Short mmCIF file of C-alpha atoms in Angstrom, two decimals:
data_model
loop_
_atom_site.label_atom_id
_atom_site.label_comp_id
_atom_site.label_asym_id
_atom_site.label_seq_id
_atom_site.Cartn_x
_atom_site.Cartn_y
_atom_site.Cartn_z
CA ALA A 1 32.34 77.79 197.62
CA GLY A 2 29.05 76.88 200.03
CA LEU A 3 25.80 76.42 200.32
CA GLN A 4 23.66 79.21 198.70
CA CYS A 5 19.85 79.46 199.31
CA ARG A 6 18.05 81.66 196.09
CA PRO A 7 14.66 81.65 197.07
CA PHE A 8 11.75 82.09 194.02
CA GLY A 9 8.01 81.10 193.75
CA LEU A 10 7.09 84.91 196.75
CA ALA A 11 3.37 85.82 197.57
CA PRO A 12 1.68 87.56 195.29
CA ARG A 13 1.97 91.05 197.29
CA ASP A 14 5.45 91.07 196.11
CA ALA A 15 5.08 90.59 192.46
CA ARG A 16 5.42 93.18 190.77
CA ASN A 17 5.24 95.06 187.74
CA MET A 18 7.78 97.14 186.20
CA ARG A 19 6.53 99.78 185.93
CA GLU A 20 4.98 99.95 189.14
CA ILE A 21 8.42 99.64 191.65
CA ASN A 22 9.25 102.69 193.76
CA PRO A 23 11.31 103.91 196.37
CA SER A 24 9.20 101.51 198.87
CA ASP A 25 10.24 98.58 197.89
CA LEU A 26 14.39 99.76 198.50
CA PHE A 27 16.35 96.18 199.46
CA ARG A 28 13.19 94.52 200.04
CA MET A 29 12.87 91.10 197.84
CA VAL A 30 10.66 91.25 194.86
CA SER A 31 9.76 89.18 192.05
CA LEU A 32 9.13 90.29 187.72
CA ARG A 33 8.45 88.78 184.74
CA GLY A 34 9.80 90.34 181.65
CA MET A 35 12.08 89.40 178.41
CA ILE A 36 16.28 89.56 178.57
CA THR A 37 17.58 92.51 175.57
CA ARG A 38 20.87 92.30 176.95
CA CYS A 39 23.88 90.51 178.62
CA SER A 40 27.09 92.09 179.36
CA GLN A 41 30.53 89.89 179.36
CA ILE A 42 31.21 88.69 182.75
CA ILE A 43 33.04 91.07 185.06
CA PRO A 44 35.55 89.76 187.83
CA ASP A 45 34.82 90.92 191.03
CA ILE A 46 37.26 90.75 193.52
CA SER A 47 35.88 89.33 197.25
CA ALA A 48 38.67 89.54 199.28
CA ALA A 49 42.10 91.44 198.89
CA PHE A 50 46.03 90.17 199.49
CA TYR A 51 47.88 92.85 200.75
CA ARG A 52 51.41 92.29 201.17
CA CYS A 53 53.84 94.82 202.71
CA ALA A 54 56.66 95.98 200.57
CA VAL A 55 59.20 96.29 203.45
CA CYS A 56 58.63 92.84 205.56
CA PHE A 57 56.56 91.44 203.07
CA THR A 58 53.95 90.29 205.48
CA HIS A 59 50.27 89.53 204.22
CA VAL A 60 47.52 90.25 204.93
CA SER A 61 44.26 89.07 203.14
CA VAL A 62 41.15 91.41 203.62
CA PRO A 63 37.63 91.44 202.86
CA VAL A 64 35.17 93.32 200.60
CA THR A 65 32.88 95.14 202.75
CA HIS A 66 29.81 96.12 200.15
CA GLY A 67 32.27 97.23 198.08
CA LYS A 68 35.07 98.66 199.54
CA ILE A 69 38.23 97.58 199.93
CA ASP A 70 39.75 98.76 203.85
CA GLU A 71 43.52 99.12 202.99
CA PRO A 72 45.29 98.38 205.43
CA GLU A 73 47.24 102.46 206.37
CA LYS A 74 49.75 100.41 209.05
CA CYS A 75 52.04 97.13 208.95
CA ALA A 76 51.18 95.33 212.60
CA ASN A 77 54.78 93.55 211.33
CA CYS A 78 57.51 96.58 210.56
CA ALA A 79 54.67 99.51 211.76
CA THR A 80 56.11 100.79 208.29
CA LYS A 81 52.26 103.03 206.66
CA ASN A 82 51.37 102.64 203.34
CA ALA A 83 54.02 99.90 202.41
CA PHE A 84 51.40 97.44 201.32
CA VAL A 85 50.87 96.76 197.44
CA LEU A 86 47.83 94.24 196.27
CA ILE A 87 48.78 90.95 194.28
CA HIS A 88 46.25 90.46 192.01
CA ASN A 89 46.80 87.01 191.49
CA ARG A 90 46.80 86.24 195.68
CA SER A 91 43.33 87.95 195.69
CA LYS A 92 40.33 86.00 195.67
CA PHE A 93 37.36 87.37 192.13
CA GLY A 94 33.97 85.87 191.83
CA ASP A 95 31.65 86.23 188.38
CA LYS A 96 29.65 89.50 188.05
CA GLN A 97 27.28 89.99 184.90
CA VAL A 98 24.78 92.93 184.32
CA VAL A 99 21.81 92.11 182.72
CA ARG A 100 18.74 94.05 181.11
CA ILE A 101 15.51 93.12 181.40
CA GLN A 102 12.14 94.72 179.74
CA GLU A 103 8.55 94.36 180.51
CA ALA A 104 7.31 91.43 178.37
CA PRO A 105 5.12 92.46 174.80
CA GLU A 106 1.59 92.12 176.30
CA ALA A 107 2.06 93.92 179.35
CA ILE A 108 2.95 97.25 177.52
CA PRO A 109 0.14 99.56 177.62
CA GLU A 110 -0.45 101.44 174.05
CA CYS A 111 1.34 104.17 172.82
CA GLU A 112 4.36 104.10 175.36
CA THR A 113 8.21 103.16 176.11
CA PRO A 114 8.34 99.48 177.01
CA VAL A 115 10.35 99.91 180.94
CA THR A 116 13.82 98.11 181.35
CA ALA A 117 15.21 97.44 184.43
CA SER A 118 19.40 96.46 185.24
CA VAL A 119 20.07 93.35 186.76
CA VAL A 120 22.87 91.79 188.37
CA ALA A 121 23.58 88.64 188.45
CA TRP A 122 26.43 86.52 190.44
CA ASP A 123 28.60 83.51 190.25
CA SER A 124 26.39 80.74 189.21
CA LEU A 125 23.64 82.62 187.57
CA VAL A 126 26.33 84.33 185.35
CA ASP A 127 25.09 82.85 181.87
CA ALA A 128 21.94 81.14 183.27
CA VAL A 129 19.88 83.12 180.88
CA LYS A 130 20.51 84.86 177.24
CA PRO A 131 19.00 88.03 175.16
CA GLY A 132 15.55 86.66 174.10
CA ASP A 133 14.64 84.61 177.29
CA ARG A 134 11.40 85.20 178.86
CA VAL A 135 11.88 84.91 182.30
CA GLU A 136 10.59 85.58 186.26
CA ILE A 137 13.57 86.71 188.78
CA THR A 138 13.73 87.38 192.01
CA GLY A 139 16.20 89.67 193.92
CA ILE A 140 16.52 92.76 195.95
CA VAL A 141 15.55 96.28 195.17
CA ARG A 142 18.72 97.94 195.69
CA ALA A 143 20.45 101.68 194.99
CA ASN A 144 23.79 103.54 194.38
CA ALA A 145 24.59 106.85 194.56
CA VAL A 146 26.25 108.03 191.60
CA ARG A 147 29.08 111.26 191.66
CA VAL A 148 29.11 114.54 190.01
CA TYR A 149 32.09 113.65 188.94
CA PRO A 150 34.08 110.68 189.22
CA ARG A 151 36.53 111.79 191.57
CA ILE A 152 34.91 113.54 193.90
CA CYS A 153 33.12 112.11 196.78
CA THR A 154 29.46 114.70 195.87
CA VAL A 155 27.10 112.19 195.05
CA ARG A 156 23.71 113.55 193.25
CA SER A 157 20.49 113.69 195.08
CA ILE A 158 18.96 110.86 192.53
CA PHE A 159 19.92 107.10 193.29
CA ARG A 160 20.38 104.59 190.43
CA SER A 161 18.25 101.74 190.77
CA PHE A 162 18.95 97.93 190.01
CA ILE A 163 18.09 94.75 191.50
CA ASP A 164 20.68 91.85 192.98
CA LEU A 165 19.96 88.66 191.49
CA VAL A 166 19.11 86.30 193.83
CA HIS A 167 16.96 82.93 190.94
CA VAL A 168 15.96 82.96 187.39
CA ARG A 169 13.39 81.14 186.03
CA LYS A 170 12.76 80.79 182.31
CA ILE A 171 9.21 80.60 181.54
CA GLY A 172 9.33 79.91 177.53
CA THR A 173 10.82 80.87 174.72
CA ASN A 174 10.64 83.50 172.89
CA ASN A 175 13.58 83.49 170.30
CA VAL A 176 12.86 82.91 166.43
CA LYS A 177 15.89 81.34 165.87
CA GLU A 178 16.14 79.69 168.62
CA GLN A 179 12.30 78.30 167.94
CA GLY A 180 13.22 77.24 164.47
CA GLN A 181 16.37 75.19 165.64
CA GLN A 182 13.85 73.14 167.69
CA HIS A 183 10.87 72.54 165.09
CA ALA A 184 14.08 71.73 162.48
CA ALA A 185 15.61 69.42 164.89
CA ALA A 186 12.38 67.82 165.62
CA ALA A 187 11.61 67.34 161.78
CA ALA A 188 14.87 65.48 161.17
CA ALA A 189 14.24 63.49 164.14
CA GLU A 190 11.08 62.50 162.73
CA ASP A 191 12.56 61.79 158.81
CA THR A 192 15.71 59.64 160.39
CA ALA A 193 13.26 58.12 162.38
CA ALA A 194 11.50 56.84 159.40
CA GLU A 195 14.42 56.07 157.33
CA ILE A 196 15.50 53.68 160.26
CA ARG A 197 11.42 52.11 159.77
CA ALA A 198 11.78 51.87 155.98
CA ILE A 199 15.67 50.04 156.52
CA ALA A 200 14.26 47.48 158.98
CA ALA A 201 11.26 46.40 157.30
CA ALA A 202 13.83 45.33 154.11
CA THR A 203 15.96 43.73 155.65
CA PRO A 204 14.23 40.55 158.30
CA ASP A 205 18.07 40.16 159.21
CA LEU A 206 18.93 43.58 161.05
CA TYR A 207 20.14 42.44 163.82
CA ASN A 208 22.49 40.61 162.84
CA THR A 209 22.96 42.53 160.06
CA LEU A 210 23.83 45.50 162.70
CA ALA A 211 26.18 42.80 164.75
CA GLU A 212 28.61 41.91 161.55
CA SER A 213 28.91 45.57 160.73
CA VAL A 214 30.40 46.13 163.67
CA ALA A 215 34.11 46.32 163.65
CA PRO A 216 33.96 42.93 161.84
CA SER A 217 38.28 42.54 161.81
CA ILE A 218 38.13 42.77 165.57
CA TRP A 219 34.66 40.23 166.25
#
């Protein structure tokens, strides 16, 4: 845990429409508005790998750099090569979640398909939103290489872009079910308040009646 800085409210020149994002925005911080359509399950993401030598049991912690783990090749204590074993329960993991955001309905041109983007949330931003929420996100546009085959290092010339989430802010609710629940709760609260006022009007000594009703065997 530590202090985390999450900037938001960028200048208008850094605000983007999803259709306007292009390769010139790579590794730049931008802000987008849209609607959440899908949230993945929480994914454990390793941040520091704990290795132990299978010969002399010397242990070493290796930080993860740019998503890669540099496994120790030689033990500094017994000089044995390729003897380190990853200990999962001693390694450090963080929370990760992949969210899909779609441009707002009012921003979709006629006869056009809605544009979507992948957003990667980390740690405290995991489960901060749910499908149906209208949000304004601030993040860094990044790109990952796509391999031709999983076991071959050769990559394609087209990269897959995503947004590394820095900050998210809800700008309104568009979830019909949630709106219905809010209206029902407000109506129930008004009915309860009306019943309480009716009882208070019909019972002049209401305060003493309530006091005598609270655990009379104790008081």
